[in-house]
Each structure stands twice: as structure tokens, then as C-alpha cells.
Short mmCIF file of C-alpha atoms in Angstrom, two decimals:
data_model
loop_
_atom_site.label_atom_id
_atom_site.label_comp_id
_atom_site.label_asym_id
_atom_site.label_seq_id
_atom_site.Cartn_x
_atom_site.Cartn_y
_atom_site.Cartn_z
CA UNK A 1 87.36 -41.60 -47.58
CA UNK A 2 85.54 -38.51 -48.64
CA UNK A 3 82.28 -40.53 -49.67
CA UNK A 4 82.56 -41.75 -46.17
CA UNK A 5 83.64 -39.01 -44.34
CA UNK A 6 80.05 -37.54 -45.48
CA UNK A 7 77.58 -40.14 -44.51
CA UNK A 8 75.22 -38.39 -42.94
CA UNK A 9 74.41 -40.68 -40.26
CA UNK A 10 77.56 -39.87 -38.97
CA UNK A 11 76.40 -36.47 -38.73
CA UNK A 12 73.20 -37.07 -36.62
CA UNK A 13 74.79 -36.38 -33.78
CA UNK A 14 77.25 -33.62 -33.09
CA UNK A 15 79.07 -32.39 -30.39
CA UNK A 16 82.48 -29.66 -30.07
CA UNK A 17 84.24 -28.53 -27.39
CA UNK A 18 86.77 -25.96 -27.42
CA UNK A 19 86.66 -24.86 -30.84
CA UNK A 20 86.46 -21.78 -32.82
CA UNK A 21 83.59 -21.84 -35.39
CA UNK A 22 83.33 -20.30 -38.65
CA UNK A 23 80.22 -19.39 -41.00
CA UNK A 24 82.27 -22.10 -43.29
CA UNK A 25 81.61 -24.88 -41.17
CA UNK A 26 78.54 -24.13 -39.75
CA UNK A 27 76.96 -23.70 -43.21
CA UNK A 28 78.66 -27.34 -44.19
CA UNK A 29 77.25 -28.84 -40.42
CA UNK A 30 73.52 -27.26 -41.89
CA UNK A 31 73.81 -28.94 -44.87
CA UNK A 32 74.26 -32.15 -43.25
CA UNK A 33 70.81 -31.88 -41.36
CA UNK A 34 71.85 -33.21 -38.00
CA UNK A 35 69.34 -34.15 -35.14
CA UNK A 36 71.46 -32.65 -32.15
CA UNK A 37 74.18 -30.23 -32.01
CA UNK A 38 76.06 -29.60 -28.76
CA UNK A 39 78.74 -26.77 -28.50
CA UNK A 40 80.68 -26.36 -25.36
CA UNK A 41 83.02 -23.42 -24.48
CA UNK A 42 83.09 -22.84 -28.38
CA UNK A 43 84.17 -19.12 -29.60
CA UNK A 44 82.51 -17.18 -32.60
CA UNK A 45 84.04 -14.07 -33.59
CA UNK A 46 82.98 -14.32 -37.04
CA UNK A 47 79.42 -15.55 -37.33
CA UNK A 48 77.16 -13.48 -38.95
CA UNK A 49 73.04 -13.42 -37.71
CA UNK A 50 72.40 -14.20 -41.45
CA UNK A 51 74.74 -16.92 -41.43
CA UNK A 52 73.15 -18.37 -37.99
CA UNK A 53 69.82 -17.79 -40.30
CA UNK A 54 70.94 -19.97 -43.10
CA UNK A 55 72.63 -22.63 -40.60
CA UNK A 56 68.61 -22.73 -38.73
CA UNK A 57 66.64 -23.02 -42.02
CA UNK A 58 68.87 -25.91 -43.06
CA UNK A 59 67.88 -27.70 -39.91
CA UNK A 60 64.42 -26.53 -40.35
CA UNK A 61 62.92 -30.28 -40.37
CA UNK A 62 65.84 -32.71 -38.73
CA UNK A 63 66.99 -30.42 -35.31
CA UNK A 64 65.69 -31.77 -32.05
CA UNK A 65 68.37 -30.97 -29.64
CA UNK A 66 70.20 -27.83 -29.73
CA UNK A 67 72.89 -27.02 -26.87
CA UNK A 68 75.28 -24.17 -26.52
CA UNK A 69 77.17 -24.02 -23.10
CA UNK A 70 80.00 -21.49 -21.93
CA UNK A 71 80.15 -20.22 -25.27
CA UNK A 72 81.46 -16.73 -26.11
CA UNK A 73 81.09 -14.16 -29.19
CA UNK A 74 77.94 -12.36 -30.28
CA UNK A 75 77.03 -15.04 -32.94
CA UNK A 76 76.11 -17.43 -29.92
CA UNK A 77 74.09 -14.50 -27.93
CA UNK A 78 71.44 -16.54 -25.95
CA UNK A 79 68.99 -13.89 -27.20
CA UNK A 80 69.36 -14.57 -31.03
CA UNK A 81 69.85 -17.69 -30.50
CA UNK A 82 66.07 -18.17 -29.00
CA UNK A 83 64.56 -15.42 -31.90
CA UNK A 84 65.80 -17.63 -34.59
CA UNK A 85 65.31 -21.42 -32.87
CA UNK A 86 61.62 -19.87 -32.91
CA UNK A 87 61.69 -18.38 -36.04
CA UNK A 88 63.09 -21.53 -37.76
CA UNK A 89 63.07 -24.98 -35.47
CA UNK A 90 60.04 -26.87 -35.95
CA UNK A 91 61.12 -30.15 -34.11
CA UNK A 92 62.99 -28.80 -31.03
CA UNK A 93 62.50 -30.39 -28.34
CA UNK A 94 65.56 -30.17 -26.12
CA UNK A 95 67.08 -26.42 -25.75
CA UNK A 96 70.25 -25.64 -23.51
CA UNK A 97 71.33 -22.25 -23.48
CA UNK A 98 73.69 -22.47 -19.93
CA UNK A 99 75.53 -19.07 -19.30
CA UNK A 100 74.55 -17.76 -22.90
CA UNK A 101 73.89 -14.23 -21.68
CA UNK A 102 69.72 -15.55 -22.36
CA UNK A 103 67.71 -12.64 -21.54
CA UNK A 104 63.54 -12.01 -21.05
CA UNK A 105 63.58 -10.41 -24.54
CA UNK A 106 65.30 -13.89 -25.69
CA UNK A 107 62.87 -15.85 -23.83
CA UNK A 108 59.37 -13.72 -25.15
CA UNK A 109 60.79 -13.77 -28.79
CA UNK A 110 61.11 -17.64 -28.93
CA UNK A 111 57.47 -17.96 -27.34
CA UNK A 112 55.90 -15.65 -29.55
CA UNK A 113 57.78 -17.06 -32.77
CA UNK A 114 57.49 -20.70 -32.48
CA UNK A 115 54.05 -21.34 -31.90
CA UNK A 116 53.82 -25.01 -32.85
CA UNK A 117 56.91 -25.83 -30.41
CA UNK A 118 56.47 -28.52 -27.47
CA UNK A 119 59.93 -28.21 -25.36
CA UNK A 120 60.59 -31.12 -23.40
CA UNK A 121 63.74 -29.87 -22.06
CA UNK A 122 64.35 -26.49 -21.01
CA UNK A 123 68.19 -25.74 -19.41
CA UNK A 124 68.38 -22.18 -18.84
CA UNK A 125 71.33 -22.51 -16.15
CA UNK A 126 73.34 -19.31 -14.91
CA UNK A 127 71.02 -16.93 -17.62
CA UNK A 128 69.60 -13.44 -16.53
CA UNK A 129 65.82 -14.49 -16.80
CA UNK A 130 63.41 -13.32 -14.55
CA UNK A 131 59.80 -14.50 -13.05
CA UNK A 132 57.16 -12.77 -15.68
CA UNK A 133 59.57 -14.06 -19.45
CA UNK A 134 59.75 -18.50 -17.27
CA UNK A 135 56.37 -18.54 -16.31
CA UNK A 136 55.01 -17.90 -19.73
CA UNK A 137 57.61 -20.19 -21.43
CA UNK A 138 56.34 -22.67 -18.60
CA UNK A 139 52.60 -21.84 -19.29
CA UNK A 140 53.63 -22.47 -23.43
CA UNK A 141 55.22 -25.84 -22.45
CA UNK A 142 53.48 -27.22 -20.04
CA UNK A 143 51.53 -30.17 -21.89
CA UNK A 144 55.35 -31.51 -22.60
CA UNK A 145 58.01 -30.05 -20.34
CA UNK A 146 59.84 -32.98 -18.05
CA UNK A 147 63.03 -31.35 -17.33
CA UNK A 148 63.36 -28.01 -15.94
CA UNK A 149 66.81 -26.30 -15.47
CA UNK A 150 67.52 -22.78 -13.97
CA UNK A 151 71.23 -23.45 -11.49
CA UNK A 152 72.48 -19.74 -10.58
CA UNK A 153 69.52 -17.74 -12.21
CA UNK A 154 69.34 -15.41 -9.21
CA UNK A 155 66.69 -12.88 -10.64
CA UNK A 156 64.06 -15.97 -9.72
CA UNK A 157 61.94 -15.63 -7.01
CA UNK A 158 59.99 -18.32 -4.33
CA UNK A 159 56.63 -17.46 -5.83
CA UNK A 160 57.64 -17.88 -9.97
CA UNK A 161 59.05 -21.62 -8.52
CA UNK A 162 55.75 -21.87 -7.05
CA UNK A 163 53.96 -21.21 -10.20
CA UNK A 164 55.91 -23.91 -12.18
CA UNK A 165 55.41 -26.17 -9.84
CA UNK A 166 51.82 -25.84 -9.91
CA UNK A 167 51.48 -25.38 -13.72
CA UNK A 168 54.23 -29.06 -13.78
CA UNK A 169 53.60 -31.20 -11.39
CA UNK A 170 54.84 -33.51 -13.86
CA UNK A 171 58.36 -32.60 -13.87
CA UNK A 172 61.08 -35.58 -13.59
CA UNK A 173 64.13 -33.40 -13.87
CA UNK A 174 64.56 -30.01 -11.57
CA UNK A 175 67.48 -27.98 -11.20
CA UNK A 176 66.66 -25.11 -8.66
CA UNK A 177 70.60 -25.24 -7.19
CA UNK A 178 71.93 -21.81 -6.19
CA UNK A 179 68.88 -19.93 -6.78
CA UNK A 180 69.36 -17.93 -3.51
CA UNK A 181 65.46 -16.79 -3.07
CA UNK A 182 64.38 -20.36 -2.89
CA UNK A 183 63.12 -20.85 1.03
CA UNK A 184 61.25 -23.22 3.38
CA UNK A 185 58.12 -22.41 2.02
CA UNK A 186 58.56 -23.16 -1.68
CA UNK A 187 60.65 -26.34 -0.93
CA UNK A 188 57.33 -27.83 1.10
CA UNK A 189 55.44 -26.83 -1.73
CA UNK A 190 57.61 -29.00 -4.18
CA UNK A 191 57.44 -31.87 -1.55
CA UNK A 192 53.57 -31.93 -2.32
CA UNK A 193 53.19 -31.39 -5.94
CA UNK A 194 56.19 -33.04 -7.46
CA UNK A 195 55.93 -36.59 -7.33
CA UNK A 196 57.03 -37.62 -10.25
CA UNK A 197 60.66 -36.52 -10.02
CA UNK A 198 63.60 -38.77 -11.13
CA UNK A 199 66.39 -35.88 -10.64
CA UNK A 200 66.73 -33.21 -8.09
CA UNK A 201 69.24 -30.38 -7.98
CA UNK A 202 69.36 -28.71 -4.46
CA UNK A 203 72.39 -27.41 -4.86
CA UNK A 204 73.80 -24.49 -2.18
CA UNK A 205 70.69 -24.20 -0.84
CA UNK A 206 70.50 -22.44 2.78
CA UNK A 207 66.48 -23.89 3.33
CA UNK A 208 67.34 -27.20 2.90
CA UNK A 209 66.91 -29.15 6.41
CA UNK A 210 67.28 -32.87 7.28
CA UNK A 211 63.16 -32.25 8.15
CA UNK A 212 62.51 -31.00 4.82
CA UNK A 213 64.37 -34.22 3.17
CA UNK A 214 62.81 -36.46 5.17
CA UNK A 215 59.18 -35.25 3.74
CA UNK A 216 60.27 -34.79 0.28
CA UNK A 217 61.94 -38.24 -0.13
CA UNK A 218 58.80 -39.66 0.95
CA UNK A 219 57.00 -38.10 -2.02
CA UNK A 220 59.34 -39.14 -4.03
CA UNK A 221 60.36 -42.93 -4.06
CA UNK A 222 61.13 -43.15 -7.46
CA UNK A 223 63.92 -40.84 -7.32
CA UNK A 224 67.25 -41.72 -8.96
CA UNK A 225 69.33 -38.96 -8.64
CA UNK A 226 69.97 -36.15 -5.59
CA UNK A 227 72.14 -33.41 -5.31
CA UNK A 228 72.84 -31.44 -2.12
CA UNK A 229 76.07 -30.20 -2.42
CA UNK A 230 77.15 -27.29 0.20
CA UNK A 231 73.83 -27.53 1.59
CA UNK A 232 74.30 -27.05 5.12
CA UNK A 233 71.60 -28.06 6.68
CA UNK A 234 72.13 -31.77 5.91
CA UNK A 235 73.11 -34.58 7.85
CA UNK A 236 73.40 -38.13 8.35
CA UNK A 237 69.78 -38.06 8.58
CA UNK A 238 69.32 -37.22 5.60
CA UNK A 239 71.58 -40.12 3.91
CA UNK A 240 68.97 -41.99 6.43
CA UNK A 241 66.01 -40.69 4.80
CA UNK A 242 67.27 -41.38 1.50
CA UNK A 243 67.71 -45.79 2.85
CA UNK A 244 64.21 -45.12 3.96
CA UNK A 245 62.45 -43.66 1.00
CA UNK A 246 64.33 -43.93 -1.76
CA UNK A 247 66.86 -47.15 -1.49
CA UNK A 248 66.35 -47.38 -5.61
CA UNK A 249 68.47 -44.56 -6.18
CA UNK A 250 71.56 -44.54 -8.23
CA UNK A 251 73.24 -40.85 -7.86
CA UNK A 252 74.36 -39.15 -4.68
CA UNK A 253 76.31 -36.05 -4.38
CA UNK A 254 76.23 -34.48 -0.62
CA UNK A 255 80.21 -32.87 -1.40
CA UNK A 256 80.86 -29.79 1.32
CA UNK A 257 77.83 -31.03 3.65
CA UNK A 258 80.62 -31.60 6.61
CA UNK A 259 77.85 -33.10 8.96
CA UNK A 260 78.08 -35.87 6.55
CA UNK A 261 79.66 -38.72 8.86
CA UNK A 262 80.75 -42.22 8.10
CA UNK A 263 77.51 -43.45 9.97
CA UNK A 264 75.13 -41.57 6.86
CA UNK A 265 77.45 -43.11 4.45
CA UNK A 266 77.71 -46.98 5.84
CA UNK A 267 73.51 -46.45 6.29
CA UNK A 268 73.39 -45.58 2.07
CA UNK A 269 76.03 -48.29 1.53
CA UNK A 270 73.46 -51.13 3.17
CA UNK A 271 70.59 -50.25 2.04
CA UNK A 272 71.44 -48.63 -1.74
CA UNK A 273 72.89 -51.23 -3.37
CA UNK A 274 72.72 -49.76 -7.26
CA UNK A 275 74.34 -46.51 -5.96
CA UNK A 276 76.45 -46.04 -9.34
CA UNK A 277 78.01 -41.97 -8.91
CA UNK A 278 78.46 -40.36 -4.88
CA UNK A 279 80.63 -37.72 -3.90
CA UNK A 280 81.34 -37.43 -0.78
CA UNK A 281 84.11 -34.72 -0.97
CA UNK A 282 84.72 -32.40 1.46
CA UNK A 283 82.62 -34.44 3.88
CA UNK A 284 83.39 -36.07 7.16
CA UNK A 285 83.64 -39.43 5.60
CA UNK A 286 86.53 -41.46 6.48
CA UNK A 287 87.67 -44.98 5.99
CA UNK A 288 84.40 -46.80 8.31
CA UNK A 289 82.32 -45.55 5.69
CA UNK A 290 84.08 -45.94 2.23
CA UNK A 291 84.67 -49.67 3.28
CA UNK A 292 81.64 -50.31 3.78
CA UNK A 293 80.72 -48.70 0.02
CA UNK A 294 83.67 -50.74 -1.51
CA UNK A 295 82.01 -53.74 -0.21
CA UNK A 296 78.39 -53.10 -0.40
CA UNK A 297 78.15 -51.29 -3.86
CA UNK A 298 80.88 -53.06 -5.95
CA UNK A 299 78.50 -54.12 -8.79
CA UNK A 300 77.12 -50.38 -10.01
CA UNK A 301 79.62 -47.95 -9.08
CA UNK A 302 81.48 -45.92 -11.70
CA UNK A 303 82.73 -42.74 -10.33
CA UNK A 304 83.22 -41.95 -6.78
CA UNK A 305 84.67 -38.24 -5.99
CA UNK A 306 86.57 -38.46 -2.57
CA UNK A 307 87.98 -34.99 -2.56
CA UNK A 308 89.98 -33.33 1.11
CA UNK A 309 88.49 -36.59 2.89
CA UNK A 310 91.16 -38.29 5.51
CA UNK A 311 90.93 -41.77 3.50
CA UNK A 312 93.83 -44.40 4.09
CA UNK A 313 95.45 -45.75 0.47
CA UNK A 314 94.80 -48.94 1.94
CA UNK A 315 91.06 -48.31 1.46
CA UNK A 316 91.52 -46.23 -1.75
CA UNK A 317 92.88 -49.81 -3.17
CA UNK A 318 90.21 -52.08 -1.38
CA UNK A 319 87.63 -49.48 -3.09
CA UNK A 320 89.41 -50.00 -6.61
CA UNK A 321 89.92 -53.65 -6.12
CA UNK A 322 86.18 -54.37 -5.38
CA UNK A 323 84.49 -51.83 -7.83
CA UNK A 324 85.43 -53.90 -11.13
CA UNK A 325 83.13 -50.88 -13.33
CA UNK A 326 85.13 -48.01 -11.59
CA UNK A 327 86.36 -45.47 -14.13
CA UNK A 328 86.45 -41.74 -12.17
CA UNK A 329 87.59 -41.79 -8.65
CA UNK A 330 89.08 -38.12 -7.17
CA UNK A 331 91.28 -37.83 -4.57
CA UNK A 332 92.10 -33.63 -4.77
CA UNK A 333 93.24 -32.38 -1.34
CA UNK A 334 93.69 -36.42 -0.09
CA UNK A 335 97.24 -36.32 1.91
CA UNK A 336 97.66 -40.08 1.22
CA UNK A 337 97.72 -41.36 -1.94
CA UNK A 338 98.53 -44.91 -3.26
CA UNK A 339 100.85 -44.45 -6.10
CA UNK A 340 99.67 -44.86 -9.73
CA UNK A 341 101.82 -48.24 -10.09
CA UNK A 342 99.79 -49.48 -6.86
CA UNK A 343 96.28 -48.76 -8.65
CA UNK A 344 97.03 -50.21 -11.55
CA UNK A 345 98.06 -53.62 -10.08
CA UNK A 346 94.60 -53.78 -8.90
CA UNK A 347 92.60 -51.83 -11.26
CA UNK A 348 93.82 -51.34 -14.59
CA UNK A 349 91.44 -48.94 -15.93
CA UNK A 350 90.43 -46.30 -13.27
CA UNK A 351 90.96 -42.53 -14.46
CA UNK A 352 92.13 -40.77 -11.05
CA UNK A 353 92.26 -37.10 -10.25
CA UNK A 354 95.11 -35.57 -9.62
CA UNK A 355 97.63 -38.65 -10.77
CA UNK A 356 99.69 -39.72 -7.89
#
């Protein structure tokens, strides 16, 4: 059991959530050379800089992907995090730092330390950052950056977006969600220089429009994923734009746009067949349109998030009796619930939130 509890292609890939770390194990995780490591709301009282040093230079030649999200203690400061990633990573290509406390000093230090790194992924989400420290890590990573995410980093201005855009128009993955300075202007901008994008992030948004959809989505057919949630300035003909321009697309979240009406929803039901993830809570969405998704988009959909809509249980069961490849369905702030014994009858395997 030992011999196999060590295999180190069991170690390749390595994820933790919820833990406390020690310089103990993260010395034994080094040793082990893994290709990603992802820590999530992990705590480290204990660990020393050297030891996050030693744990670096063991992964000198084998770490790619390197995530640390919601993480607290001063070993997994944002800041040395990025001086020793670009004192010691020579493979990285996919860095997540979300809500690490990542400063401009971080950000400088890992561009003028690792000179012969090509990011593909950058996920700076709810970090302190400001324009001058992403455009140069932009400018550094340009030649190889595809996904792009800065959620909540409210330092960032309309002109820095502009920037990236123009130094990336090949970006497939943006997060700009909740970045409050973002207006009319720099959204247009994206609309004409990103055209490659496969995700987009929109999230809170006040400059958002149904207009401004309309002409982005056309730029964009190939997209496969849009979020909008609590955008207010979004509509039904929006969900219209999206049958129009995009009917290829596979993830949907419009939750807290309340002009969001049954009509949008039936119109995305008909017309996007391989919708696999929507959510639709807080919406005006009622039974008309979640019928009509039951019985138009029963082959790809996995998770559908229903949250304080006025939905009957009679179509919460025709929804998990048609959708054979549901697994997440919520239901928070629903005042009608099947029970769980009803679900089950007609879909064994469905994980809803809450539990009736």
C-alpha cells in the first residue's frame, strides 16, 4: 500500500480544499514533482518563505498549473507567491492567484524574474492590481495569453481594458465581471477586437445594454459560454440575440436580470439545443419557459439553477424526468417544492439545493 500510495502518477494532479498545510507536506507534495497543484480556502500559519523556496525548486521542471484561491496566512501572500513562481517555475503556464492579497509589487517581481515564462492563463480575480503592473504582464504575455481573468479588481480602469484588448485580440476566455469602471465605450471596443472569444464574464455590469449584446454576439458566433448575471440592462432581447448569433452555445447564466421573461427563455430553448448549464435565478422565468427547456434541451443539460423563481413542482419533475444527464438543479427561495421521495421516483441521481 505504501509502494502504491507513492506512484507518482497519482501525484500529477493535485487539488485540497479546506485544509491546513504544513512545511511537512508541502516539502513531501515537492518531492513528488506534480504538474498542477490547486489549493482552495487552504490555511498556512506555519509555512516558512524558505520552505515555499524549497517546495518551488522541487517543481522547478514538472509545474504547469499552479492555483491558490481564498487562501489565508502569510505563506500563501499573492506577492511571494508571484516573486518565487518567477524566480523558480520554468513551465508555468496556468497561474490563479483569486483573492490572494496579489499586489503591483507581486505582479512586477514575477515579470522581471521569469523571463523565459509564456502564461497562457492569467486569473487574477478580486486582487488589488492596478493599470501600469496588467498591462506590462499583458505586454510580457501576449504571444500566448488566451484566458484573461480580473472579477472584482476595482483599481482597473476603461482605458488599461482597452490596452489588453488591443495588445490580445486573441483572447478566448475574459472575465471583466464587477470591474465597476468598465463603460459603454470599452465594451464597443471589445465587440470589435475580440473575435475569438469562447467565454465571457459580464458580470454586474451597469454598461451592459440589450444594444450592446446584440453587436457583440454578432462578433462573436463561436461563443460557448455568457455570463450576465445582475446586469440590468438585459432583456429578453438579449436571450434573442444570443438564438440569433450564437445558437452553438452551451452556458447561460442571466441570474438577477428580472427583465428576463419566459418569452427570452422559450426563444433560447428553440433555438439552443446543446444549452448544457443556465441559471435563470432570480429572473422572471416561470413555468411557460422552463417547459419549454425540459423539452427542448433534454439531451445536454446538467445543471440548471432555478433560484426565488415561481416554478410549479409539477414542472420541477417534468424538467427532471426529461433531462436524463441532470445532476445540479437549485431551487433556494422556490415556495413549492416536490419532495425528495417525488424526485427520486423520476430521477434518481439529481443533487438538489436546499433538499426538500
Amino acid at each position: 500500500m505504501h509502494q502504491l500510495a507513492n506512484d507518482h502518477t497519482l501525484w500529477t494532479v493535485v487539488e485540497r480544499r479546506n485544509g491546513a498545510l504544513t512545511e511537512q507536506w508541502l516539502s513531501w507534495l515537492g518531492v513528488r514533482r506534480p504538474h498542477s497543484v490547486s489549493l482552495y480556502r487552504c490555511s498556512s500559519p506555519s509555512i516558512s518563505p524558505r520552505a515555499l523556496e524549497t517546495f518551488f525548486s522541487l517543481c522547478t521542471d514538472s509545474l504547469e498549473k499552479f492555483n491558490v484561491t481564498s487562501c489565508i496566512g502569510p505563506g500563501l501572500h499573492g506577492n511571494l507567491l508571484l516573486r518565487l513562481i518567477g524566480q523558480s517555475c520554468k513551465r508555468l503556464t496556468n497561474l490563479n492567484l483569486s483573492w490572494s492579497g496579489a499586489t503591483d509589487a507581486g505582479l512586477t517581481s514575477l515579470i522581471e524574474n521569469a523571463t523565459g515564462l509564456r502564461l497562457e492563463v492569467v486569473v487574477l480575480n478580486g486582487c488589488q492590481v492596478t493599470n501600469e503592473a496588467l498591462i506590462n504582464l499583458v505586454k510580457t504575455h501576449r504571444e500566448s495569453l488566451s484566458t484573461l481573468e480580473v472579477f472584482g479588481c476595482h483599481f482597473l480602469s476603461s482605458s488599461c481594458l482597452e490596452k489588453v484588448y488591443r495588445l490580445c485580440p486573441g483572447l478566448r476566455h475574459l472575465n471583466i465581471g464587477q470591474v465597476p469602471k468598465v463603460n459603454t465605450r470599452c465594451l464597443t471596443l471589445m465587440t470589435s477586437q475580440l473575435k475569438s472569444l469562447l467565454s465571457l464574464n459580464l458580470t454586474g455590469l451597469q454598461a451592459v445594454s440589450d444594444g450592446l449584446m446584440d453587436r457583440l454576439l454578432q462578433q462573436c458566433p463561436g461563443l460557448q459560454s455568457l455570463t450576465l448575471a445582475s446586469c440590468p440592462g438585459v432583456s429578453d432581447l438579449t436571450l434573442n440575440s444570443i438564438c440569433s448569433h450564437t445558437p452553438y452555445i452551451r452556458s447561460l447564466d442571466v441570474s438577477g436580470c428580472k427583465a428576463v421573461t419566459d418569452a427570452g427563455v422559450q426563444c433560447v430553448a428553440l433555438c439552443c439545443r446543446g444549452l448544457q448549464m443556465v441559471d435563470l435565478s432570480s429572473t422572471s422565468t416561470g413555468n411557460r419557459g422552463l417547459a419549454v427547456l425540459a423539452d427542448r434541451c433534454h439531451e445536454h443539460l446538467h445543471t440548471v439553477k432555478l433560484s426565488f423563481c415561481h416554478i410549479s413542482p409539477e414542472n420541477i419533475l417534468r424538467l427532471c424526468r426529461h433531462c436524463k444527464k441532470l445532476k445540479v438543479l437549485h431551487l433556494y427561495g422556490c415556495a413549492d417544492i416536490p419532495s425528495e421521495r417525488e424526485i427520486r421516483e423520476v430521477h434518481e441521481s439529481v443533487k438538489v439545493d436546499p433538499l426538500p
